[in-house]
Amino acid sequence: MRITDVSVVIHERAPSMAAFGPRGAKVPLGVLRVITDEGIEGNAFLSSPGPGAEALARQVIGVIKPWLVGADPLDIGAHARRMDGLRHYLTPHAIGVTDVALWDIAGKAAGLPVHRLLGTCREKLPAYLSTAHHQTAGDYADEARYWQGQGWQGYKLHPPRGPWLPPGASPPVSFDIAACEAVRAAVGDSMTLMLDSSWAYSYPEALRVGRAIEDLGFHWYEDPLPDRDIHGYTRLARHLSIPLLATEITPGGLEALPPWITSGATDFLRGDVVIKGGITGLVKIAHLAEAFGMNCEIHDSYNALNNVAALHVALAVHNCEWFEVLPFNPTGAPGLEHWNYGLATPMEIDGSGYVRVPPGPGLGARIDWDLINSSVAGVIS
Ligand SMILES: [Mg+2]
């Protein structure tokens, strides 16, 4: 089998449903099409955050396509190594989405879901609801209670803060503690709770909040300190018993992670298929974590089709316990429409809070081409 063409359809999506970035603007969604001479097509979605769909498409078409066309799509390891060698020309996103599309081809060629090629461990995983930024502690409590009522077993708060926000835009950390207390009081002890503080605390703040959520029986404490502060995380780990979860956006590839393990700076590794080298890269990170008896808790992969790809990985490793779901509906109303945007076969969460991949070979999810073609801003090829 040979690759005959690579292109990206830019779909003009409106309005933006970003929960952490600017709202209201049009946000393009790119559909990567890797075409082969056997009539099999591999796909991935290109989106923000990162450089955005159009800039990513130009990287894929300008830097990867020239040598990928004519190659065997099943030489995924060789292609991954070559893309890794082009890291100074490419953002991680361009590498990740290309790798996802190649795995989609591999699965379709074999007539098997991707997780079966990787080595299936299980068919489903519990999902946790991962929040947008809310204004009051009660907003979080109400939302957690709603999803608990839908059968979900896990809920993770994102307090309204992040290093990308202007100074003074966030409430004091006492807000975060109050929100965590309100959620625990609302859902009782049966729901698993996590806190993701988006790299936003000083060390004293991180210690204060960490002690509070330890007392509330939270399951993990995600990204309390700036993303590269390995010394701060190591110090924090010595003073807290709650597991720390870092490395979601750690720059670099696989080789950037061992210092986080050996220094005890994090209790889990973290990754997604977009910025950690695609399915190939994420599997390597999960296996690295396994060698140290650690979980690799897989991160939301920024759009619907990449989340499907991430779930295939999660089903094919032992050491991922939870699957992150960020619904982000612009109206604030509960629902998974945004999370599944662009898919004709959406991922669904069952009444016990478990998520499965859509059935079928490759990634399994069918793209909603009627929706994509209803608003095409252009094709980059
Ligand atoms: Mg996070």
Coordinates of C-alpha atoms and ligand atoms in Angstrom, one line a residue:
M1 CA 0.0 0.0 0.0
R2 CA 1.2 3.5 -0.8
I3 CA 0.1 7.0 0.1
T4 CA -1.0 8.9 -2.9
D5 CA -2.2 12.2 -1.5
V6 CA -2.4 14.3 1.7
S7 CA -4.7 17.2 2.1
V8 CA -6.6 19.2 4.8
V9 CA -10.2 20.4 4.5
I10 CA -10.7 23.5 6.6
H11 CA -14.2 23.6 8.1
E12 CA -15.3 27.0 9.3
R13 CA -16.8 26.3 12.7
A14 CA -18.8 28.8 14.6
P15 CA -19.0 29.9 17.2
S16 CA -16.0 29.0 19.3
M17 CA -16.8 26.8 22.2
A18 CA -13.5 27.3 23.9
A19 CA -13.9 27.2 27.7
F20 CA -10.4 28.5 28.5
G21 CA -9.8 30.9 25.6
P22 CA -11.7 33.6 23.8
R23 CA -15.3 32.8 23.1
G24 CA -17.4 33.8 20.1
A25 CA -14.8 33.8 17.4
K26 CA -15.0 31.4 14.5
V27 CA -12.6 28.5 15.0
P28 CA -11.6 26.4 12.1
L29 CA -11.5 22.6 12.3
G30 CA -9.2 20.8 9.9
V31 CA -9.9 17.3 8.6
L32 CA -6.6 15.6 7.6
R33 CA -7.1 13.2 4.7
V34 CA -4.3 10.7 4.0
I35 CA -5.3 8.9 0.8
T36 CA -3.8 5.5 -0.3
D37 CA -3.7 3.6 -3.6
E38 CA -5.9 0.9 -2.0
G39 CA -8.8 3.2 -1.4
I40 CA -8.2 3.4 2.3
E41 CA -8.3 6.9 3.8
G42 CA -6.9 7.9 7.2
N43 CA -8.1 10.9 9.1
A44 CA -7.4 13.1 12.1
F45 CA -8.9 16.5 13.2
L46 CA -6.7 19.6 13.4
S47 CA -7.8 22.3 15.8
S48 CA -6.8 24.8 18.5
P49 CA -5.2 25.2 20.9
G50 CA -1.8 25.3 19.5
P51 CA -1.2 27.1 16.2
G52 CA -4.7 26.3 14.9
A53 CA -6.0 24.2 12.0
E54 CA -4.7 26.3 9.1
A55 CA -1.1 26.7 10.4
L56 CA -1.0 23.0 11.3
A57 CA -2.2 22.1 7.9
R58 CA 0.6 24.1 6.3
Q59 CA 3.1 22.3 8.4
V60 CA 1.7 18.9 7.5
I61 CA 1.5 19.7 3.8
G62 CA 4.8 21.7 3.6
V63 CA 7.1 19.5 5.7
I64 CA 5.6 16.0 6.0
K65 CA 3.6 15.5 2.7
P66 CA 6.7 15.7 0.4
W67 CA 8.2 12.5 1.7
L68 CA 5.0 10.8 3.0
V69 CA 3.5 10.6 -0.5
G70 CA 4.8 7.4 -2.0
A71 CA 5.6 5.8 1.3
D72 CA 3.9 2.8 2.9
P73 CA 1.5 4.1 5.5
L74 CA 2.0 1.0 7.7
D75 CA 5.7 2.0 8.3
I76 CA 4.4 4.0 11.3
G77 CA 7.4 3.6 13.5
A78 CA 9.7 4.8 10.7
H79 CA 7.5 7.7 10.0
A80 CA 7.2 8.6 13.7
R81 CA 11.0 8.6 13.9
R82 CA 11.4 10.8 10.9
M83 CA 8.8 13.3 12.2
D84 CA 10.6 13.3 15.5
G85 CA 13.7 14.2 13.7
L86 CA 11.9 17.2 12.2
R87 CA 10.9 18.6 15.5
H88 CA 12.7 21.9 14.8
Y89 CA 10.4 22.4 11.8
L90 CA 7.2 21.2 13.2
T91 CA 5.0 21.8 16.2
P92 CA 4.2 18.6 18.2
H93 CA 0.5 19.0 17.0
A94 CA 1.5 18.4 13.3
I95 CA 3.4 15.2 14.3
G96 CA 0.6 14.0 16.5
V97 CA -2.3 14.3 14.0
T98 CA -0.3 12.7 11.2
D99 CA 0.5 9.7 13.3
V100 CA -3.2 9.4 14.3
A101 CA -4.2 9.3 10.6
L102 CA -1.6 6.6 9.9
W103 CA -3.0 4.4 12.7
D104 CA -6.5 4.9 11.3
I105 CA -5.2 3.5 8.0
A106 CA -3.5 0.6 9.7
G107 CA -6.7 -0.3 11.5
K108 CA -8.9 0.0 8.4
A109 CA -6.4 -2.1 6.4
A110 CA -6.5 -4.8 9.0
G111 CA -10.2 -4.6 9.5
L112 CA -9.7 -4.0 13.2
P113 CA -10.1 -1.2 15.7
V114 CA -6.8 0.5 16.5
H115 CA -6.9 -0.7 20.1
R116 CA -6.8 -4.3 18.9
L117 CA -3.6 -3.6 16.9
L118 CA -2.1 -2.1 20.0
G119 CA -3.2 -5.0 22.3
T120 CA -6.6 -4.6 23.9
C121 CA -6.7 -4.5 27.7
R122 CA -10.4 -3.7 28.1
E123 CA -13.4 -2.5 26.2
K124 CA -14.5 0.5 28.3
L125 CA -13.2 3.0 30.8
P126 CA -14.9 5.3 33.3
A127 CA -15.2 8.9 32.1
Y128 CA -14.8 11.9 34.3
L129 CA -16.4 15.2 33.7
S130 CA -13.8 17.9 33.3
T131 CA -15.2 21.4 33.9
A132 CA -15.0 24.7 32.2
H133 CA -14.3 27.8 34.3
H134 CA -17.2 28.7 36.5
Q135 CA -18.1 31.8 38.5
T136 CA -19.3 30.4 41.8
A137 CA -18.6 27.4 44.0
G138 CA -22.3 26.6 43.6
D139 CA -21.9 26.3 39.9
Y140 CA -19.4 23.5 40.3
A141 CA -21.6 21.8 42.9
D142 CA -24.7 21.9 40.8
E143 CA -22.8 20.6 37.7
A144 CA -21.2 17.7 39.7
R145 CA -24.6 16.7 41.1
Y146 CA -26.1 16.7 37.6
W147 CA -23.5 14.4 36.1
Q148 CA -23.6 12.2 39.1
G149 CA -27.3 11.9 38.4
Q150 CA -26.4 10.7 34.8
G151 CA -24.3 7.9 36.3
W152 CA -20.9 9.4 36.0
Q153 CA -18.4 8.4 38.6
G154 CA -15.8 11.1 38.4
Y155 CA -15.7 14.9 38.3
K156 CA -12.7 17.3 38.0
L157 CA -12.7 21.0 38.7
H158 CA -10.9 23.6 36.7
P159 CA -10.9 26.8 38.9
P160 CA -11.1 30.0 36.8
R161 CA -7.4 30.6 36.6
G162 CA -4.4 29.9 34.3
P163 CA -1.1 31.5 33.5
W164 CA -2.5 32.8 30.2
L165 CA -5.0 35.0 32.0
P166 CA -4.1 38.7 32.8
P167 CA -2.9 39.4 36.4
G168 CA -5.8 39.9 38.8
A169 CA -8.3 38.0 36.6
S170 CA -8.7 35.1 39.0
P171 CA -10.2 34.9 42.5
P172 CA -8.1 34.2 45.5
V173 CA -7.2 30.5 46.1
S174 CA -9.8 30.4 48.9
F175 CA -12.3 30.3 46.0
D176 CA -10.8 27.0 44.8
I177 CA -11.0 25.5 48.2
A178 CA -14.6 26.6 48.7
A179 CA -15.5 25.1 45.3
C180 CA -13.9 21.8 46.2
E181 CA -15.7 21.7 49.5
A182 CA -19.0 22.6 47.9
V183 CA -18.6 19.8 45.3
R184 CA -17.7 17.2 48.0
A185 CA -20.7 18.2 50.1
A186 CA -22.9 18.0 47.0
V187 CA -22.0 14.5 45.8
G188 CA -20.9 12.8 48.9
D189 CA -18.1 10.3 49.1
S190 CA -19.1 8.0 46.3
M191 CA -17.9 10.2 43.4
T192 CA -14.2 10.4 42.6
L193 CA -13.0 14.0 42.6
M194 CA -9.9 15.7 41.1
L195 CA -8.6 19.2 41.0
D196 CA -6.8 20.7 38.0
S197 CA -5.3 24.1 38.9
S198 CA -3.8 24.8 35.4
W199 CA -0.2 25.6 36.5
A200 CA -1.4 28.7 38.3
Y201 CA -0.4 28.6 42.0
S202 CA 2.6 29.9 43.8
Y203 CA 4.3 27.3 46.0
P204 CA 2.5 28.4 49.3
E205 CA -0.8 28.5 47.5
A206 CA -0.2 25.0 46.1
L207 CA 0.6 23.6 49.5
R208 CA -2.5 25.3 51.1
V209 CA -4.9 24.0 48.4
G210 CA -3.2 20.5 48.4
R211 CA -3.7 20.1 52.1
A212 CA -7.3 21.1 51.8
I213 CA -8.2 18.7 49.0
E214 CA -6.3 15.9 50.8
D215 CA -8.7 16.3 53.7
L216 CA -11.6 16.2 51.2
G217 CA -10.4 12.9 49.9
F218 CA -9.6 14.1 46.3
H219 CA -8.1 11.5 44.0
W220 CA -5.4 13.6 42.3
Y221 CA -4.0 17.1 42.3
E222 CA -3.2 18.2 38.8
D223 CA -0.8 20.9 37.6
P224 CA -0.8 23.1 40.7
L225 CA 2.6 24.7 39.8
P226 CA 4.1 26.1 36.6
D227 CA 4.6 23.3 34.1
R228 CA 8.4 23.3 34.1
D229 CA 8.9 23.7 37.9
I230 CA 10.2 20.2 38.5
H231 CA 11.9 21.4 41.7
G232 CA 8.7 22.9 43.1
Y233 CA 6.8 19.7 42.3
T234 CA 9.4 17.6 44.0
R235 CA 9.2 19.8 47.1
L236 CA 5.4 19.7 47.1
A237 CA 5.4 15.9 46.8
R238 CA 7.4 15.6 50.0
H239 CA 4.7 17.6 51.9
L240 CA 1.5 16.1 50.5
S241 CA 0.1 12.6 50.4
I242 CA -2.4 13.2 47.6
P243 CA -1.0 12.0 44.2
L244 CA 0.4 14.8 42.0
L245 CA -0.4 14.7 38.3
A246 CA 2.0 16.7 36.1
T247 CA 3.7 16.6 32.6
E248 CA 0.6 17.3 30.5
I249 CA 2.3 20.1 28.5
T250 CA 6.0 19.4 29.4
P251 CA 8.0 20.5 26.5
G252 CA 10.0 17.9 24.6
G253 CA 9.2 14.3 23.8
L254 CA 9.6 11.0 25.6
E255 CA 13.1 12.0 26.8
A256 CA 11.7 14.9 28.8
L257 CA 9.8 12.7 31.2
P258 CA 12.4 10.5 33.1
P259 CA 13.6 13.3 35.3
W260 CA 10.0 13.8 36.5
I261 CA 9.9 10.2 37.4
T262 CA 13.3 9.8 39.1
S263 CA 13.0 13.0 41.1
G264 CA 9.6 12.0 42.4
A265 CA 8.1 15.2 41.0
T266 CA 4.9 13.5 39.9
D267 CA 2.9 10.4 40.8
F268 CA 1.5 9.9 37.3
L269 CA 2.6 10.7 33.8
R270 CA 0.2 12.6 31.5
G271 CA -0.2 12.8 27.8
D272 CA -2.5 13.1 24.8
V273 CA -2.3 12.1 21.1
V274 CA -1.9 15.7 20.0
I275 CA 1.2 17.1 21.7
K276 CA 2.9 13.9 22.7
G277 CA 3.6 12.3 19.4
G278 CA 0.3 10.8 18.4
I279 CA -0.8 7.3 19.2
T280 CA 2.8 6.1 18.8
G281 CA 4.1 8.6 21.2
L282 CA 1.4 8.3 23.8
V283 CA 1.8 4.5 23.9
K284 CA 5.5 4.9 24.6
I285 CA 4.8 7.3 27.5
A286 CA 2.3 4.9 29.0
H287 CA 4.8 2.0 28.8
L288 CA 7.5 4.2 30.3
A289 CA 5.1 4.9 33.2
E290 CA 4.3 1.2 33.6
A291 CA 8.0 0.4 34.0
F292 CA 8.0 2.6 37.1
G293 CA 4.7 1.3 38.5
M294 CA 3.0 4.5 37.6
N295 CA -0.2 5.4 35.8
C296 CA -0.3 7.4 32.6
E297 CA -3.6 9.4 32.9
I298 CA -4.5 10.3 29.4
H299 CA -5.4 13.9 28.7
D300 CA -8.2 15.3 26.6
S301 CA -6.9 15.5 23.0
Y302 CA -8.6 18.8 22.0
N303 CA -11.2 17.6 19.5
A304 CA -13.6 14.7 18.9
L305 CA -11.6 12.5 16.6
N306 CA -8.4 12.9 18.5
N307 CA -10.3 12.0 21.7
V308 CA -11.4 8.7 20.0
A309 CA -7.7 8.1 19.1
A310 CA -6.8 8.7 22.8
L311 CA -9.4 6.3 24.0
H312 CA -8.0 3.6 21.7
V313 CA -4.7 4.0 23.5
A314 CA -6.3 4.1 26.9
L315 CA -8.1 0.8 26.2
A316 CA -4.7 -0.8 25.1
V317 CA -2.7 0.1 28.3
H318 CA -3.3 -1.2 31.8
N319 CA -2.2 2.0 33.6
C320 CA -4.8 4.6 32.7
E321 CA -7.7 4.7 35.2
W322 CA -9.9 7.5 33.9
F323 CA -10.9 9.1 30.6
E324 CA -11.2 12.9 30.5
V325 CA -14.3 14.5 29.0
L326 CA -14.5 18.3 28.5
P327 CA -18.0 19.1 27.2
F328 CA -17.5 22.9 27.0
N329 CA -20.9 23.7 25.6
P330 CA -21.0 27.5 25.0
T331 CA -24.4 27.8 26.6
G332 CA -23.2 26.1 29.7
A333 CA -26.0 23.6 29.3
P334 CA -25.0 20.0 29.9
G335 CA -24.4 17.8 26.9
L336 CA -21.8 16.2 24.7
E337 CA -22.5 18.0 21.4
H338 CA -19.3 20.0 21.4
W339 CA -17.2 17.0 22.6
N340 CA -18.5 15.0 19.7
Y341 CA -18.4 17.8 17.1
G342 CA -17.7 16.5 13.6
L343 CA -18.5 12.9 14.2
A344 CA -21.4 11.0 12.6
T345 CA -20.9 8.2 15.2
P346 CA -20.5 10.0 18.5
M347 CA -18.8 8.6 21.5
E348 CA -21.4 8.0 24.3
I349 CA -21.1 7.5 28.0
D350 CA -23.4 4.8 29.3
G351 CA -25.6 5.0 32.4
S352 CA -22.8 3.8 34.6
G353 CA -20.3 6.4 33.4
Y354 CA -18.3 4.2 31.0
V355 CA -17.1 5.3 27.6
R356 CA -16.4 3.0 24.6
V357 CA -14.9 3.7 21.2
P358 CA -17.4 3.7 18.2
P359 CA -17.4 0.3 16.6
G360 CA -15.6 -0.3 13.3
P361 CA -12.1 -0.6 12.0
G362 CA -9.4 2.0 12.4
L363 CA -10.5 4.8 14.8
G364 CA -14.1 3.6 14.3
A365 CA -15.7 7.0 14.3
R366 CA -17.2 8.1 11.0
I367 CA -16.7 11.8 10.2
D368 CA -19.9 13.9 9.7
W369 CA -19.0 15.0 6.1
D370 CA -22.4 16.6 5.7
L371 CA -21.5 18.9 8.5
I372 CA -17.9 19.5 7.5
N373 CA -18.9 20.2 3.8
S374 CA -21.7 22.6 4.9
S375 CA -19.0 25.2 5.7
V376 CA -15.7 24.7 3.9
A377 CA -13.3 27.6 4.0
G378 CA -10.8 25.9 1.8
V379 CA -8.6 22.9 1.1
I380 CA -4.9 23.0 1.8
S381 CA -3.0 20.4 -0.3
Ligands
MG1 MG -5.1 19.3 32.8

